[in-house]
Structures are given as structure tokens and as C-alpha cells.
Amino acid sequence: YQRRVRGEERAMAGFLFQSTRNFLCRVGASGKIGSLIGEMGCNRVMVVTDKGIRQAGLLEHGLKSLEKAGINVTVWDDVIADPPAELVNEAVHIAKCHGVDGVIGFGGGSSMDVAKLVAFLGDPDCQQELDEIYGVSMCKGGRLPLVQVPTTAGTGSEVTHLSIITTGGQEKKGVGSPQLLPDWAVLDGDLLLSVPSHVTAATGIDAMVHAIEAYTSASGKKNPFSDLLAKEALGLLSAQLTHVCGDGASDGAARSETLLGSMYAGMAFANSPVGAVHALAYPVGTHFHVPHGHSNSLMLPAVLRFNAEHPLARAQYAELLAHTFPSTQARTEAAQCDAFIVGMEELCTSLLPGKNRLRDVGIAESDLGVLATEAMKQTRLLPNNPREVGLEDAKQLYAQSW
């Protein structure tokens, strides 16, 4: 491939980009899942969700759609945040006992992550156990038909090949295989109208971090598609997050734009993976039960400043300014980079007031060393960061965030 950069022809490195096969994005789209999964030949499906989603009535239109299509439904609503491995195994067992031939993930990232693993491990032909598929491309064989319906604009799990699970040692491990990519991502902005502002804020920042880290990924997988999607995601999310967290909470069009931005960010980072913000946020979530998006917001400013000392990351942050904060003017690359970092820090502060430091979420200064040690275990993520992060660096980043 050839591309023109500043007037010069340069060879473009080859790349692989994978995503969900089909997308349905419209108000009321969740009422179509019966026909979608029925067209895949399913007669007995399992809906993987959590009790909050069920009690809020968000499943109603989807379940009516499945009933109308004549599909037998098992609703399993035992998903919890940071789902542990034993919970996944329980869900797989129930799926097998009910003989399900299709899976629907309905909820936030945790529900969709569990649904992916149920669809794979619950396939009658699957010969693998959960412990055998941690890592990259460890899944062998096919899976059951899978439809994902997100109810938050944050994780982008509906378009990724990743599932994040908490193991017995309170460590997060990932399963990353193409088999986990869903058949359908169904985006229905109406499902977000009742999401509380603090959840909207945290999940929205999570999506923005996905886009930022995808754009600056040093994984060797950074590619033009991910770059385009990351920039578009940041534009959509930065334009709408403050609005939907305030007076625009019931603005369905704005909610749909955040959902689309989240999906774009998910597509970006699934193919150009995230780095140190996520690596340092994971221990905060697993050890102190801070929601994932909020954990990312706590670590983001310090990691951005740390990375900005690397020339390439500094240039990339400068490039993102115009897409994220288009009204902010800065002439030099250094000024653009600084403005981008300040803009993101101010956005986090305004969306999650009073909860912007590690100390604000119950973490003691004496806990920082443990967090740093745990962060070093994130060997899947740390190499993707544009600047190397060692143990002492991690300690300093946690201290700056405390």
C-alpha cells in the first residue's frame, strides 16, 4: 500500500482489522433481537444480564421480541461487576443444562463479556475449559450464535474479541480470540435513558480512554481504521458527555451518539490495544471495587503526562486536540499536547466531581505499593504503552494520582 504523508509517498505497513459482522443502530433496536437471532436458526437462547437491568425493565422489548419469534428463553441475571471465573463456569453449566443454541448479552461490559464466553464454552462441540483459553487466540473451534445489546456507552464490548475475567487472586485476565466477536451488535439509545449520571460519566470516560490509548498504541497493531475510529469516537463523546450527564439525560439522540462513539472506540482498541491507563486502573478496580471507567479516569491524567515525555506520544496527543476539543486553540505541538491533557483532566473533574483522586475512593497511601506490584502483572497491556512503565514508574504514577 502507498499513502501520502506531508507530500511524500510512503509505504504503509500491512494490518489486520477485525470486528463484529453486523450492526443495527436505531431507537428501539432491542425489539428486533428475536428476528435477528431467529434468522440464525436459534430456538432456545440464553439471555445473559444482571439483576439491575432486569429490574429496570430494560429487557422488556427484547423479551417480547423473542416471544413473538417463538424462541424459548432462559434469562440468567446473576452477572456482577468484574465477573469472577466461577461465575462464568456457572453460566456455562446452566447454558448446557438448558441446551441453548444461541446467546444474547444484554447489559454493560460485564454481561457482554460473560455472554461471549458462554457462547464459546457452551457450544456442544467445545472441548476446552475456561482456564485453557486465557491469552491471545487460545480458543479452538466455533461458538453458538451471539447477539450483544449494550446498555451503557463505555466498554465497546459488543465489537471486541475480548473478555475480561477476575481470577481467584483478584487478578484480571483476558481471553482474546476472534471467535468471541459477536454476530450482531444492537445499539438502542433508548436503553441508556435511565442510566444515572455518574455511571454515564464513568463509562463515557472509559470509552474516551479506549480511543486515546488505541491512537497511541505501541503494540505494532496501530492502523488507519483504528485511528479514524478513535478520532471520530473522541469527537462524538466529548461533544455529548457533559450534556447527557446534565440537562440532556433524556436526550435520546445525544445518548445514541455516545453509544455510537463507544462502539467506534471499541472497534479501535480491539485492533490497536490499550496500554498503561488500563494496566494501572485494573488493580484499582479489582482490589477496591471502583468501577472500571472511574478507575481509568483516576489514572488518566498522570499517565498522559508521563507518556507526553515521549516525542511520538506528544505528537499524537497534539493531533487529538482538534478532534476532542475543537474550540481550543494552540499553535505549537507542545501547546496542543498540553491543552489536550488539561482538557481531559478538566473533563474528568467536571463529570466526576469530588472523586478525582485515589484517596477520594478509599485508597490509602500505604496501598500504593501493592497497586504498583499488581499493575506489573498486566503484561498483556503494558507493552502497548508508548513509554515503558517499570515498577518505580508505576509507584510514581499512583502517587501522583493519590
XYZ file of N, CA and C in Angstrom, residues 80-82 166 170 281-292 294-295 361 363:
63
model
N -22.267 -10.001 37.826
C -21.854 -8.915 38.720
C -20.665 -8.205 38.084
N -20.350 -7.030 38.608
C -19.200 -6.289 38.096
C -17.925 -7.092 38.321
N -16.965 -6.936 37.409
C -15.707 -7.690 37.479
C -15.996 -9.179 37.678
N -12.117 -11.866 36.295
C -11.344 -11.784 37.532
C -11.084 -13.195 38.048
N -7.757 -12.175 42.570
C -8.141 -10.785 42.319
C -7.313 -10.153 41.199
N -5.289 0.924 36.002
C -6.654 1.025 36.512
C -7.188 -0.323 37.003
N -6.775 -1.403 36.369
C -7.302 -2.720 36.745
C -7.113 -3.055 38.224
N -5.920 -2.873 38.809
C -5.785 -3.186 40.241
C -6.668 -2.306 41.124
N -6.898 -1.074 40.714
C -7.778 -0.184 41.479
C -9.195 -0.771 41.520
N -9.631 -1.294 40.386
C -10.963 -1.874 40.323
C -11.086 -3.178 41.076
N -10.114 -4.074 40.881
C -10.233 -5.400 41.479
C -10.014 -5.381 42.994
N -9.125 -4.529 43.489
C -8.818 -4.534 44.920
C -9.718 -3.595 45.730
N -10.231 -2.554 45.090
C -11.018 -1.569 45.838
C -12.426 -1.393 45.264
N -12.777 -2.240 44.302
C -14.138 -2.293 43.757
C -14.609 -0.932 43.232
N -13.669 -0.221 42.620
C -14.003 1.032 41.938
C -14.427 0.674 40.517
N -15.560 1.180 40.042
C -15.987 0.861 38.674
C -14.879 1.129 37.660
N -14.838 0.291 36.640
C -13.725 0.320 35.697
C -13.506 1.690 35.055
N -14.399 4.614 36.131
C -13.932 5.558 37.147
C -12.451 5.319 37.448
N -12.051 4.054 37.509
C -10.638 3.736 37.734
C -9.764 4.336 36.632
N -11.549 7.633 46.789
C -12.305 6.381 46.672
C -11.858 5.357 47.707
N -8.702 4.713 48.971
C -7.380 4.086 48.857
C -6.395 4.861 49.715
